[in-house]
Short mmCIF file of C-alpha atoms and ligand atoms in Angstrom, two decimals:
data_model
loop_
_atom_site.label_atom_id
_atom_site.label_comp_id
_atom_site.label_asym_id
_atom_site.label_seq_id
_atom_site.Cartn_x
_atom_site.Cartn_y
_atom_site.Cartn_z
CA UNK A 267 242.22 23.79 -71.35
CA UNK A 268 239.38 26.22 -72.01
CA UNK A 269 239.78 29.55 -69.85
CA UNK A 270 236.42 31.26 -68.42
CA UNK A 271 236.70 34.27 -66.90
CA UNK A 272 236.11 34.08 -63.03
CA UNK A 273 234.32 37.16 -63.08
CA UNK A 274 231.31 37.03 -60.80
CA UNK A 275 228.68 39.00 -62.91
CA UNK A 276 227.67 38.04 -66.34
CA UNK A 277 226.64 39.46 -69.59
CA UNK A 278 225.60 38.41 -72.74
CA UNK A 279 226.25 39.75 -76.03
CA UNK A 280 222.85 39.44 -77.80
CA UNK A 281 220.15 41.34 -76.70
CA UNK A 282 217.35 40.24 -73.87
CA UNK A 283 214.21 39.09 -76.59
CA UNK A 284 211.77 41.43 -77.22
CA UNK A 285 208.58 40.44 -78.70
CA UNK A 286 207.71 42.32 -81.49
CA UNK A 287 204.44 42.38 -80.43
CA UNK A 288 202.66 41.92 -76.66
CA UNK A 289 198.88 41.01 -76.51
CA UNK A 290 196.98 41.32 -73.73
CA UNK A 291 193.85 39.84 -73.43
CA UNK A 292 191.06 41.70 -70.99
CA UNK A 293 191.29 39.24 -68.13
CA UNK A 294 195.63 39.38 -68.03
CA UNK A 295 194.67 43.41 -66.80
CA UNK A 296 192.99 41.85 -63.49
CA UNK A 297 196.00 41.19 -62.28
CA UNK A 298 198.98 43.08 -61.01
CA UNK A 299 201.24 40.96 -62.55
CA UNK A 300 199.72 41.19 -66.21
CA UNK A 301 199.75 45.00 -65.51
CA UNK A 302 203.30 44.84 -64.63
CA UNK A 303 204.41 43.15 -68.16
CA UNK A 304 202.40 45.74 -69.81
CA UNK A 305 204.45 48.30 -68.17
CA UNK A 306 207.42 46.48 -69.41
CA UNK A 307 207.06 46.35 -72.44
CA UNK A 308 206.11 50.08 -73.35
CA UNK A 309 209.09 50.70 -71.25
CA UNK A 310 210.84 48.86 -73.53
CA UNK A 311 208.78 50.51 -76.76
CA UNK A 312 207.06 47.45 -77.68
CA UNK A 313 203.57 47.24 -79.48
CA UNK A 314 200.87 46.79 -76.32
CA UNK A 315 197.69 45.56 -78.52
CA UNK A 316 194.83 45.54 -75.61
CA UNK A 317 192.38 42.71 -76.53
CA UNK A 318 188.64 43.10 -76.11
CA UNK A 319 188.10 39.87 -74.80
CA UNK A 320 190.31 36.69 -73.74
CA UNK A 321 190.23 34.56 -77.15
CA UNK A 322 193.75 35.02 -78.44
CA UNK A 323 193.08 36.64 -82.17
CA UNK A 324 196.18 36.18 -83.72
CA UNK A 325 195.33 36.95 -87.08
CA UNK A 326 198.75 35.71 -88.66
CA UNK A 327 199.10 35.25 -92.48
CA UNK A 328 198.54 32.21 -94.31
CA UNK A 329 202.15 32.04 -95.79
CA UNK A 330 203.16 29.17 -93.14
CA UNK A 331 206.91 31.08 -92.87
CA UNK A 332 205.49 34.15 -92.36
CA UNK A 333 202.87 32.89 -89.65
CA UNK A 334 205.75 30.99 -87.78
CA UNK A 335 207.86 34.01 -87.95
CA UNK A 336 204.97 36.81 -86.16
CA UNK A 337 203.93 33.85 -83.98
CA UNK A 338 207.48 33.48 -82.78
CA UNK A 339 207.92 37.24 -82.01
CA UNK A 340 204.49 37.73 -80.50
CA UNK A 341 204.07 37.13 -76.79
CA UNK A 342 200.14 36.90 -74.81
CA UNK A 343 199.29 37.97 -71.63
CA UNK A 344 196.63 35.47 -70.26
CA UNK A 345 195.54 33.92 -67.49
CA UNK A 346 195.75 30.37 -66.53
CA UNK A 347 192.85 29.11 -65.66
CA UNK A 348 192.05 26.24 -62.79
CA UNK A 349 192.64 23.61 -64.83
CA UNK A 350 196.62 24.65 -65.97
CA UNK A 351 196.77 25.66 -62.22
CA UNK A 352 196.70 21.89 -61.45
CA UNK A 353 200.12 20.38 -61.14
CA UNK A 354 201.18 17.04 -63.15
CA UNK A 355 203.94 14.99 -62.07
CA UNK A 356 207.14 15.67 -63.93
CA UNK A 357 209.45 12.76 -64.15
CA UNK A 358 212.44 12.35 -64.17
CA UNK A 359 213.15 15.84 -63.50
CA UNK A 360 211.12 17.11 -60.16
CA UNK A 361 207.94 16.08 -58.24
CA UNK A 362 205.71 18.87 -60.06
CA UNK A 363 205.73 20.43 -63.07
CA UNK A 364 204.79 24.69 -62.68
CA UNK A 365 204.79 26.39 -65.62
CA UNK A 366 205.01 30.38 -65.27
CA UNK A 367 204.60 30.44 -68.91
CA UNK A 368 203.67 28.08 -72.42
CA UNK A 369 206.20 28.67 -75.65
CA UNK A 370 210.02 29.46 -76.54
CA UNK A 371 210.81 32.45 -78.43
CA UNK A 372 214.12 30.67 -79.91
CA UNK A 373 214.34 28.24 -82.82
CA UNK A 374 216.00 25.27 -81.76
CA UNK A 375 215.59 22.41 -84.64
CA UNK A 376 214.88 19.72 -81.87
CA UNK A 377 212.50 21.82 -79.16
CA UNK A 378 211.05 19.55 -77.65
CA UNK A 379 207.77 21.89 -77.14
CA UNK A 380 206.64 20.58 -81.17
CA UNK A 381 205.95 17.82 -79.41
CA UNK A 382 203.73 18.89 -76.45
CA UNK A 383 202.13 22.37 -77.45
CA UNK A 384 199.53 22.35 -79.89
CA UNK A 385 199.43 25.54 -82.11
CA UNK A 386 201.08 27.85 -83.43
CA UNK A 387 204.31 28.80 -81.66
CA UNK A 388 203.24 32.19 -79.86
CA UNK A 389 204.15 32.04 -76.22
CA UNK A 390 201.78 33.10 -73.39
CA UNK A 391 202.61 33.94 -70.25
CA UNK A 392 200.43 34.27 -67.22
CA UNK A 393 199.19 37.13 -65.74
CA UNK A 394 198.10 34.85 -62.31
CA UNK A 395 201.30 34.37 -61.08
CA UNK A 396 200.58 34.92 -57.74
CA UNK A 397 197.51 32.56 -57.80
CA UNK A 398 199.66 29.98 -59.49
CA UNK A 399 202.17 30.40 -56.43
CA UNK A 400 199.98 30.41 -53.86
CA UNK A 401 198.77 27.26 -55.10
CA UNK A 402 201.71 25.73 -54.58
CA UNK A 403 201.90 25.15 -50.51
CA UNK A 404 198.89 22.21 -51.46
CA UNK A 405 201.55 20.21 -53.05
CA UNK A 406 204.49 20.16 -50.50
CA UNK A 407 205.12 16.54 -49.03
CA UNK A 408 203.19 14.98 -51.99
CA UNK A 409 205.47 14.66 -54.20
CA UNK A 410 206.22 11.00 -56.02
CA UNK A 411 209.04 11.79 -58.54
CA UNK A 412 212.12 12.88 -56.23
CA UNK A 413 210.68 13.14 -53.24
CA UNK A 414 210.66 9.45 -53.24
CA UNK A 415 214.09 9.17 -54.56
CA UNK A 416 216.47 8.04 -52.00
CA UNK A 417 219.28 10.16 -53.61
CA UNK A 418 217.20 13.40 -54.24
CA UNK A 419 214.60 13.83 -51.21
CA UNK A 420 217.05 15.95 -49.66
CA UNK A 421 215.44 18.36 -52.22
CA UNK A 422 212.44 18.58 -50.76
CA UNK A 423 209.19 19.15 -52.91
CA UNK A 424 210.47 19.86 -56.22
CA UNK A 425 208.82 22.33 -58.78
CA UNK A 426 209.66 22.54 -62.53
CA UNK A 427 209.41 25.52 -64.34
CA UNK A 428 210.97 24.83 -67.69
CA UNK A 429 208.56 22.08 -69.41
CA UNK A 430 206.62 24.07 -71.65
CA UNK A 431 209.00 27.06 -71.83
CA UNK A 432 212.29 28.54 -71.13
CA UNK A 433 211.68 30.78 -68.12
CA UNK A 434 214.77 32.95 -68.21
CA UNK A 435 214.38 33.42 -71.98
CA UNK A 436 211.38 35.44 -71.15
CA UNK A 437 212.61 37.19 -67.99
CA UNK A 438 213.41 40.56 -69.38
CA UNK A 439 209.90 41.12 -70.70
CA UNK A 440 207.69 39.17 -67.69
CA UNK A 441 209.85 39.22 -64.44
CA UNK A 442 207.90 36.38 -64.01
CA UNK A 443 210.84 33.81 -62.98
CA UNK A 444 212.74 36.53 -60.52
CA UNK A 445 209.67 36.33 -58.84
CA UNK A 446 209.32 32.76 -57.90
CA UNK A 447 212.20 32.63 -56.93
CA UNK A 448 211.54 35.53 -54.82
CA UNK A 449 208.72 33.66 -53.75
CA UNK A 450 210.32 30.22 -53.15
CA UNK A 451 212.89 32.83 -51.28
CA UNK A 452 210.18 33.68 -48.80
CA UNK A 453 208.76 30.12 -48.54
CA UNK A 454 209.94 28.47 -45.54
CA UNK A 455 209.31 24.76 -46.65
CA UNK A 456 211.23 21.89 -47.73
CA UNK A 457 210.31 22.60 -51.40
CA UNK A 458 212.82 23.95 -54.41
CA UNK A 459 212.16 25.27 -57.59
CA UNK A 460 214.01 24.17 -60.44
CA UNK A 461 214.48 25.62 -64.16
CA UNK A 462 216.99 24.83 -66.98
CA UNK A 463 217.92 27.53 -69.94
CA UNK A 464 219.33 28.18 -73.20
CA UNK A 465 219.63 32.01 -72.17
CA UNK A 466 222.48 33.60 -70.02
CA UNK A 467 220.99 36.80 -68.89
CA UNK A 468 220.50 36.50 -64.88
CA UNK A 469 221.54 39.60 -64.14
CA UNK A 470 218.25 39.91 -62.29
CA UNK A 471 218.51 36.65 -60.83
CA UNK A 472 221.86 37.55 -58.61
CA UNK A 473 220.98 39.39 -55.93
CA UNK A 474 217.53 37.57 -54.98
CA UNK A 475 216.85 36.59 -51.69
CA UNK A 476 216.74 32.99 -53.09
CA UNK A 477 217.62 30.80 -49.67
CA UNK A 478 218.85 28.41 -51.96
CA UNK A 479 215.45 26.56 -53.24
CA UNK A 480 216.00 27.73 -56.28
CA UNK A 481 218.48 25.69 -58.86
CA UNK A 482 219.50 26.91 -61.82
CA UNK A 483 220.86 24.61 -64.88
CA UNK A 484 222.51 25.46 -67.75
CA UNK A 485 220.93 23.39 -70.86
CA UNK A 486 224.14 23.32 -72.95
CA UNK A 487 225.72 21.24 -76.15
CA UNK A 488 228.89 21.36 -77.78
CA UNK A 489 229.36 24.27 -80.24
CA UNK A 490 229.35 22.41 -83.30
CA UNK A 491 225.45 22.00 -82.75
CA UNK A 492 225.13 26.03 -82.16
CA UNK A 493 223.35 25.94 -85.64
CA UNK A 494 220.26 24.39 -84.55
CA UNK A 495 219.83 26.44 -81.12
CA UNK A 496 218.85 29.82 -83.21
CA UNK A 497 218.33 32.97 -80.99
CA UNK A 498 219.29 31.63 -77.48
CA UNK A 499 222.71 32.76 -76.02
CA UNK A 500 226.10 31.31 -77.11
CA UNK A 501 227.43 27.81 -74.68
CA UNK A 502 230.10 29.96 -73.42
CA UNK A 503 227.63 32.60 -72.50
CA UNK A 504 225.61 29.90 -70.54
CA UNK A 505 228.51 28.56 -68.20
CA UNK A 506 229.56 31.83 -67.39
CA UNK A 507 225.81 32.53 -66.26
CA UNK A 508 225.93 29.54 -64.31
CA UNK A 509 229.02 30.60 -62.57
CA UNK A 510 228.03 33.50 -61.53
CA UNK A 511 224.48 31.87 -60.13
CA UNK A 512 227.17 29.31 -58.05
CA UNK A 513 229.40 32.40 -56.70
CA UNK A 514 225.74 33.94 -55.57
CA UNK A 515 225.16 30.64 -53.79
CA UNK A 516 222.18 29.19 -55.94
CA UNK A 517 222.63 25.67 -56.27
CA UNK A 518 222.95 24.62 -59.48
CA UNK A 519 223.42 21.82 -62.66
CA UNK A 520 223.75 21.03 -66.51
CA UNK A 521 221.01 19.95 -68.63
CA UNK A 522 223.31 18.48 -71.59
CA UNK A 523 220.84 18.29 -74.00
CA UNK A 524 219.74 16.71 -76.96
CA UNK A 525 222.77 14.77 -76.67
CA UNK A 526 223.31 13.91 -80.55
CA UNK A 527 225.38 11.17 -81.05
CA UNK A 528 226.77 12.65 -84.58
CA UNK A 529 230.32 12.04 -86.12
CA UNK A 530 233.23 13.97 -83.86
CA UNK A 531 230.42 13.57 -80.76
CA UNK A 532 233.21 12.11 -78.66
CA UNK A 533 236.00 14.86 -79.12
CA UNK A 534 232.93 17.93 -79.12
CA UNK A 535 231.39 16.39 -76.14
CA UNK A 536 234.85 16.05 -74.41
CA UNK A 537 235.68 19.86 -75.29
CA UNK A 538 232.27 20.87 -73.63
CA UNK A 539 232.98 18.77 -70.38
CA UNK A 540 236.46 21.09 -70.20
CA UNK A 541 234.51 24.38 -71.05
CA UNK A 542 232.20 23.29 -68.34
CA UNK A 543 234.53 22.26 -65.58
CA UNK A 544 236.63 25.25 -66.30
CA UNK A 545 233.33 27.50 -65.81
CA UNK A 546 232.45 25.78 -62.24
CA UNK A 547 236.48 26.02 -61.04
CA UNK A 548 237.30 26.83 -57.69
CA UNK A 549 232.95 28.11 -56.83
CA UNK A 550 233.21 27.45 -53.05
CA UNK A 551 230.59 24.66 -51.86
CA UNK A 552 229.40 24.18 -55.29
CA UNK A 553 226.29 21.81 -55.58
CA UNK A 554 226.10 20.91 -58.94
CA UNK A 555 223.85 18.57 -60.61
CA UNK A 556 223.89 17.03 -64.26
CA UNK A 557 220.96 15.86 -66.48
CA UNK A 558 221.50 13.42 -69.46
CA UNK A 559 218.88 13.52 -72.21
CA UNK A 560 219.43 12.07 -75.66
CA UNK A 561 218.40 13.12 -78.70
CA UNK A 562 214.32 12.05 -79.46
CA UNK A 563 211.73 12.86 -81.26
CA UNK A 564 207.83 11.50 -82.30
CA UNK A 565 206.08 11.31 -86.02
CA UNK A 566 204.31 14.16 -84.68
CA UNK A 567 207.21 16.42 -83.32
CA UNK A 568 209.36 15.55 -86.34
CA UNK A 569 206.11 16.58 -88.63
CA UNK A 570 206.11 20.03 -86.97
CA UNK A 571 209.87 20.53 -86.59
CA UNK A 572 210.17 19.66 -90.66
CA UNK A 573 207.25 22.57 -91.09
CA UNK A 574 209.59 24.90 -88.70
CA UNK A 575 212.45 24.41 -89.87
CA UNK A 576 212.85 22.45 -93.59
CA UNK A 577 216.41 22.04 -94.78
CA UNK A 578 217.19 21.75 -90.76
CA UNK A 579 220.46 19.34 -91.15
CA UNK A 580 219.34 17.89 -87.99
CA UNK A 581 219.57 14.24 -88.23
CA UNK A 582 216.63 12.60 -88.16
CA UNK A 583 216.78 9.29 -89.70
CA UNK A 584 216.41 5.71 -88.83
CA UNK A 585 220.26 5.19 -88.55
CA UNK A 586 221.37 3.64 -84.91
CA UNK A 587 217.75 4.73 -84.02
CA UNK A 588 214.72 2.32 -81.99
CA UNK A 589 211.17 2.97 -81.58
CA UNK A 590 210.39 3.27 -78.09
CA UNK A 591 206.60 2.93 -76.61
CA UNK A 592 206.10 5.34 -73.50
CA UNK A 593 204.11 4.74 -70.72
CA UNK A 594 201.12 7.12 -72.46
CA UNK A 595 201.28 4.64 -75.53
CA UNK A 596 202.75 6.92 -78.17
CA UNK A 597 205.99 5.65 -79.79
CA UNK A 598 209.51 7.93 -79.89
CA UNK A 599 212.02 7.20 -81.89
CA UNK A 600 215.80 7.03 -79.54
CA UNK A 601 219.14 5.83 -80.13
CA UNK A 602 219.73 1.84 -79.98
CA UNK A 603 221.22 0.34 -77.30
CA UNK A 604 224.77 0.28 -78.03
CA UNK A 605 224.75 4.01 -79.18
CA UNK A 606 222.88 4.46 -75.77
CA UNK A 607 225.60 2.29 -73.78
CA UNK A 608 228.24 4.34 -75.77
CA UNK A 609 226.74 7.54 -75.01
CA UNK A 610 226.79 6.69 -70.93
CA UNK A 611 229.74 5.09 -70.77
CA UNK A 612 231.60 8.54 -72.02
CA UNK A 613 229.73 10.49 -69.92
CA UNK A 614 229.90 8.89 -66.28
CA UNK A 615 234.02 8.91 -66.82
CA UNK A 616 234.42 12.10 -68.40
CA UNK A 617 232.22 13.89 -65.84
CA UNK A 618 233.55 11.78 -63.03
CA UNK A 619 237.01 12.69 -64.40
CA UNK A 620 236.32 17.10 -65.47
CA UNK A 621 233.69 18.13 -61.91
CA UNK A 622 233.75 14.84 -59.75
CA UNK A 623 231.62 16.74 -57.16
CA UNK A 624 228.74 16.69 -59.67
CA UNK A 625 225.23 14.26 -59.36
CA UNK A 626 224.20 12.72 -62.47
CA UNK A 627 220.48 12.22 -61.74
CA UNK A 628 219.56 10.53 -64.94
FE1 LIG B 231 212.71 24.97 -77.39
FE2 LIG B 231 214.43 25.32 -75.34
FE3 LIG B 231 215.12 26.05 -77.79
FE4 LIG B 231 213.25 27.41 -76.48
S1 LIG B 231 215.44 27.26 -75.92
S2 LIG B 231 213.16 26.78 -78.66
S3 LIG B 231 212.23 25.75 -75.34
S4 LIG B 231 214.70 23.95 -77.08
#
């Protein structure tokens, strides 16, 4: 049986990112916010470059390894404008989808944002957070993803605030995410905010005023895929995290994800269920969720991963692998059906068997 120490504060071993880089265009100083990542970041002696306008010049070289590399390690300050400030539904995962941010500053081989963001990878966060908040109170009660699940409107409105980037990742530089929650804190409604992570740092995160509408999961996978999750915290790190966001009474869940249905994924799949079951041990009233997403990809987001990262030993061939149409008529490729049926069969016993308090939701 894995051990975990039941410690209730975390740490991590690698260091919070750091852009190399922050650019600000003239609009992100408006705001108090955008101001407030500036300060930040010369606290923490990185490069402010104070744009004259609010195009994003990025001006990166035309070796394509070189221009993923600065785009990776630069981060904007800009301002979301109306149109991004209008929520989409977000299924399966929450009525609304929020971002507080667009891009990833780690290099996992399957991100899932080569499929959605157009560009390159440079991520932007918004200076308008508090106009992006404040829009939020229009939403509540409308919701048509969980709020009209029998099993999950006891959630209330629910907000998503990972699709397009990985909030905590970025909290060290923006504050952005301590803030929502802060916010959602403060908001006396029937409405929660939800993010999932690769990252481990939420030091910040423990002593918010959260009121519990605010749940944390920990995106994890067995260690054997650690290889393709470059620059985000190790599993271990992430369970602890999450353990210590349980013991300060967040509600929270795991995002197991890609689930890749390689050779050994029974016995490294097994191990993880342990690590995590050992992580959430004895966390009084824990409410724990868990999230099952299998390993996908498009002709588009396996074009763009194969620029990121060639040589990636990510599978990504046709073996035990469909072609699946989705509802916005673009095709994906997933595993067949008997993988798939293998794949869910393992995981309602073995996390009915290691943390049989725990809601799969899908
Ligand atoms: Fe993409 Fe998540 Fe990895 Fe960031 S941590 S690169 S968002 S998969």
């Amino acid at each position: 049986m894995a051990t975990i120490s039941t410690a209730p504060a975390t740490t991590r071993s690698q260091a919070a990112w750091r852009p190399r880089r922050l650019l600000v265009t003239r609009s992100g100083f408006d705001f108090a916010h955008g101001r407030g990542i500036v300060a930040r970041a010369e606290a923490q002696g990185v490069e402010v470059v104070a744009l004259a306008g609010d195009r994003l010049a990025l001006g990166l070289p035309d070796d394509p390894r070189r221009a993923y590399a600065e785009a990776k390690s630069t981060l904007a300050v800009v301002v979301a404008p109306p149109s991004k400030r209008r929520l989409q539904p977000i299924a399966p995962s929450a009525d609304w989808r929020v971002d507080l941010a667009e891009g990833c500053p780690a290099h996992c081989s399957y991100c899932y944002l080569a499929g959605s963001l157009k560009g390159p990878p440079i991520t932007r966060v918004y200076a308008n957070l508090d106009e992006i908040l404040d829009g939020l109170p229009a939403y509540l009660g409308q919701g048509s993803i969980t709020s009209r699940s029998e099993a999950r409107a006891h959630e209330g409105t629910t907000f998503e605030a990972s699709c397009y980037t990985d909030p905590l990742g970025l909290e060290a530089i923006t504050g952005s995410l301590s803030a929502a929650i802060a916010w959602f804190g403060r908001w006396e409604a029937a409405a929660q905010l939800r993010f999932t992570t690769k990252f481990a740092d939420v030091g910040p995160l423990l002593g918010l005023d959260h009121q519990k509408r605010t749940r944390m999961r920990a995106s994890i996978n067995p260690t054997m895929f650690a290889r393709f999750e470059g620059g985000t915290a190790q599993v271990a790190e992430r369970l602890a995290a999450l353990r210590a966001m349980a013991l300060a009474g967040y509600p929270i869940g795991l995002t197991i994800a890609p689930i890749i249905a390689a050779q050994g994924w029974k016995e490294a799949y097994g191990r993880l269920l342990v690590d995590a079951a050992a992580a959430l041990a004895d966390v009084p009233d824990l409410d724990c969720t868990v999230e099952l997403i299998t390993h996908r990809f498009t002709a588009g987001s396996k074009a763009v991963l194969d620029s990121w990262y060639p040589g990636s030993a990510l599978d990504m061939g046709p073996a035990n692998r469909v072609i699946k149409r989705t509802k916005f008529g673009t095709e994906k490729q997933v595993y067949d059906a008997p993988t798939m049926r293998s794949l869910r069969d393992f995981f309602e016993a073995g996390i009915a068997a290691a943390i049989p308090s725990a809601r799969i939701l899908y």
